[in-house]
Amino acid sequence: MAQRSSPLLPATERRLHDLGERIRLARLRRRLTARHVAERAGMSPMTLRGIERGGPGVTIGAYAAVLQVLGLEADIDHLATQDAIGRDLQDSRLRQSPARAPAPPAAVQKSKIVPSRQAPSSPPPTLEPAVAASAASRRKASASGVSAQDLAKLIVPAPAPSPASAGRRGRRKT
């Protein structure tokens, strides 16, 4: 007995139906028979009929096989490229409140303050040039969104293997 697929929203069913119709029209424009396309795609004519009708129970691999036979496999690259919801969610996680903001990078925390050689009425001390440049790049990046340094802080390095476990890997029992 065939497995039933999950129920789809009417709008999604309509999109599948439209996709099937576009695939059928592409086949007809190439003047290929359904039997010939099904044979080249390695499926039964009934499966191809399900694809051309936008059947929700047909696997995506079957859709890909037919697109390949028709020379349209590059169209798969366009699926899910515009992920507006996912990008909004990601951006909302990166724009944290000041109370939950991560600590500044170690370079800023350990920076040396270069005292000014002028009178006490001079402006406050400045940071080293490298730190000042990174601060300028952060200000520039904050105007456009998230800086590369902010993203780099999210990456957690994997722990290094201990010397004892590294030595055991290369040895063979004799």
Short mmCIF file of C-alpha atoms in Angstrom, two decimals:
data_model
loop_
_atom_site.label_atom_id
_atom_site.label_comp_id
_atom_site.label_asym_id
_atom_site.label_seq_id
_atom_site.Cartn_x
_atom_site.Cartn_y
_atom_site.Cartn_z
CA MET A 1 0.00 0.00 0.00
CA ALA A 2 1.34 3.44 -0.90
CA GLN A 3 2.24 5.85 1.87
CA ARG A 4 0.21 9.01 2.10
CA SER A 5 2.04 12.29 2.13
CA SER A 6 1.43 15.03 4.66
CA PRO A 7 -1.49 17.33 3.86
CA LEU A 8 -0.49 20.50 2.07
CA LEU A 9 -2.03 23.93 2.19
CA PRO A 10 -4.13 24.79 -0.86
CA ALA A 11 -1.61 27.42 -1.99
CA THR A 12 1.20 24.84 -1.88
CA GLU A 13 -0.92 22.31 -3.78
CA ARG A 14 -1.54 24.98 -6.42
CA ARG A 15 2.21 25.64 -6.73
CA LEU A 16 2.90 21.93 -7.20
CA HIS A 17 0.16 21.74 -9.82
CA ASP A 18 1.64 24.75 -11.64
CA LEU A 19 5.12 23.19 -11.49
CA GLY A 20 3.77 19.98 -12.99
CA GLU A 21 2.08 21.95 -15.73
CA ARG A 22 5.32 23.80 -16.54
CA ILE A 23 7.18 20.48 -16.71
CA ARG A 24 4.51 19.04 -19.04
CA LEU A 25 4.70 22.11 -21.30
CA ALA A 26 8.52 21.87 -21.39
CA ARG A 27 8.20 18.22 -22.49
CA LEU A 28 5.67 19.11 -25.17
CA ARG A 29 7.79 22.02 -26.48
CA ARG A 30 10.61 19.52 -26.98
CA ARG A 31 8.18 17.17 -28.75
CA LEU A 32 9.05 14.30 -26.43
CA THR A 33 6.55 11.58 -25.56
CA ALA A 34 5.70 10.85 -21.96
CA ARG A 35 6.89 7.28 -22.38
CA HIS A 36 10.25 8.42 -23.77
CA VAL A 37 10.84 10.94 -20.94
CA ALA A 38 9.78 8.40 -18.29
CA GLU A 39 12.13 5.81 -19.76
CA ARG A 40 15.08 8.24 -19.86
CA ALA A 41 14.31 9.40 -16.29
CA GLY A 42 14.16 5.80 -15.05
CA MET A 43 10.54 5.83 -13.88
CA SER A 44 7.19 4.51 -14.90
CA PRO A 45 4.85 6.56 -17.09
CA MET A 46 2.47 6.69 -14.10
CA THR A 47 5.12 8.47 -12.01
CA LEU A 48 5.69 10.97 -14.81
CA ARG A 49 1.95 11.51 -14.99
CA GLY A 50 1.97 12.23 -11.23
CA ILE A 51 4.76 14.77 -11.73
CA GLU A 52 2.95 16.50 -14.58
CA ARG A 53 -0.17 16.71 -12.43
CA GLY A 54 1.80 18.12 -9.49
CA GLY A 55 1.29 15.11 -7.26
CA PRO A 56 2.46 15.74 -3.68
CA GLY A 57 3.38 12.07 -3.19
CA VAL A 58 6.06 12.07 -5.89
CA THR A 59 9.61 12.30 -4.55
CA ILE A 60 11.73 15.32 -5.27
CA GLY A 61 14.29 12.96 -6.82
CA ALA A 62 11.74 12.01 -9.47
CA TYR A 63 11.10 15.68 -10.21
CA ALA A 64 14.89 16.21 -10.48
CA ALA A 65 15.26 13.24 -12.86
CA VAL A 66 12.61 14.63 -15.22
CA LEU A 67 14.13 18.12 -15.08
CA GLN A 68 17.49 16.59 -15.97
CA VAL A 69 16.03 14.76 -18.97
CA LEU A 70 14.48 18.04 -20.13
CA GLY A 71 17.74 19.95 -19.59
CA LEU A 72 16.23 22.07 -16.83
CA GLU A 73 18.16 20.68 -13.84
CA ALA A 74 19.82 24.06 -13.24
CA ASP A 75 16.41 25.41 -12.23
CA ILE A 76 16.77 23.43 -9.00
CA ASP A 77 19.37 26.00 -7.94
CA HIS A 78 16.62 28.60 -7.72
CA LEU A 79 14.60 26.71 -5.11
CA ALA A 80 14.60 28.29 -1.64
CA THR A 81 17.14 30.98 -2.53
CA GLN A 82 14.95 33.83 -1.27
CA ASP A 83 14.61 32.90 2.42
CA ALA A 84 13.24 36.18 3.74
CA ILE A 85 11.78 34.64 6.91
CA GLY A 86 15.00 32.81 7.76
CA ARG A 87 17.09 35.92 7.18
CA ASP A 88 14.78 37.98 9.38
CA LEU A 89 15.06 35.38 12.15
CA GLN A 90 18.84 35.31 11.84
CA ASP A 91 19.05 39.10 11.92
CA SER A 92 16.81 39.29 14.99
CA ARG A 93 19.13 36.91 16.85
CA LEU A 94 22.17 38.96 15.88
CA ARG A 95 20.60 42.23 16.99
CA GLN A 96 20.53 41.42 20.69
CA SER A 97 19.59 43.82 23.45
CA PRO A 98 22.53 45.58 25.17
CA ALA A 99 22.04 43.49 28.32
CA ARG A 100 22.58 40.26 26.36
CA ALA A 101 25.21 41.56 23.95
CA PRO A 102 28.39 39.45 23.84
CA ALA A 103 31.60 40.74 25.36
CA PRO A 104 33.90 42.75 23.07
CA PRO A 105 36.67 40.84 21.29
CA ALA A 106 39.83 40.02 23.23
CA ALA A 107 41.82 42.51 21.13
CA VAL A 108 39.73 45.37 22.47
CA GLN A 109 39.71 44.07 26.06
CA LYS A 110 43.50 43.74 26.23
CA SER A 111 44.32 46.88 24.27
CA LYS A 112 46.91 49.21 25.62
CA ILE A 113 46.04 52.83 26.11
CA VAL A 114 48.63 55.17 24.71
CA PRO A 115 48.86 58.19 27.00
CA SER A 116 48.89 61.58 25.44
CA ARG A 117 52.07 63.68 25.91
CA GLN A 118 50.10 66.88 26.04
CA ALA A 119 48.79 68.82 28.97
CA PRO A 120 46.02 67.36 31.16
CA SER A 121 43.42 69.41 29.25
CA SER A 122 44.08 67.30 26.13
CA PRO A 123 41.54 64.84 24.72
CA PRO A 124 41.26 61.37 26.28
CA PRO A 125 43.92 58.76 25.47
CA THR A 126 43.65 56.85 22.19
CA LEU A 127 43.80 53.16 21.38
CA GLU A 128 46.63 51.53 19.46
CA PRO A 129 46.33 51.95 15.66
CA ALA A 130 45.31 48.31 15.04
CA VAL A 131 42.58 48.46 17.66
CA ALA A 132 41.43 51.86 16.42
CA ALA A 133 41.23 50.48 12.87
CA SER A 134 39.16 47.50 14.02
CA ALA A 135 36.88 49.86 15.96
CA ALA A 136 36.45 51.96 12.81
CA SER A 137 35.62 48.85 10.79
CA ARG A 138 33.04 47.83 13.43
CA ARG A 139 31.44 51.27 13.27
CA LYS A 140 31.37 51.05 9.48
CA ALA A 141 29.89 47.52 9.61
CA SER A 142 27.31 48.49 12.22
CA ALA A 143 25.84 50.99 9.79
CA SER A 144 25.22 48.17 7.30
CA GLY A 145 24.24 45.40 9.74
CA VAL A 146 26.55 42.80 11.25
CA SER A 147 30.33 42.87 11.02
CA ALA A 148 32.51 39.91 10.22
CA GLN A 149 34.02 40.14 13.70
CA ASP A 150 30.57 39.79 15.27
CA LEU A 151 29.96 36.69 13.19
CA ALA A 152 33.41 35.31 14.02
CA LYS A 153 32.58 35.53 17.73
CA LEU A 154 29.71 33.11 17.16
CA ILE A 155 32.06 30.40 15.91
CA VAL A 156 33.21 28.11 18.69
CA PRO A 157 36.47 26.27 17.92
CA ALA A 158 36.46 22.51 18.36
CA PRO A 159 38.55 21.27 21.30
CA ALA A 160 41.99 20.02 20.33
CA PRO A 161 42.54 16.28 20.81
CA SER A 162 44.68 15.36 23.78
CA PRO A 163 48.21 14.09 23.03
CA ALA A 164 47.38 10.70 24.55
CA SER A 165 44.38 10.08 22.25
CA ALA A 166 46.27 11.37 19.20
CA GLY A 167 49.07 8.87 19.78
CA ARG A 168 46.71 5.89 19.97
CA ARG A 169 45.10 6.54 16.59
CA GLY A 170 48.15 5.93 14.48
CA ARG A 171 49.31 2.74 16.22
CA ARG A 172 48.47 -0.76 15.13
CA LYS A 173 48.17 -3.67 17.44
CA THR A 174 50.82 -6.31 16.78
#
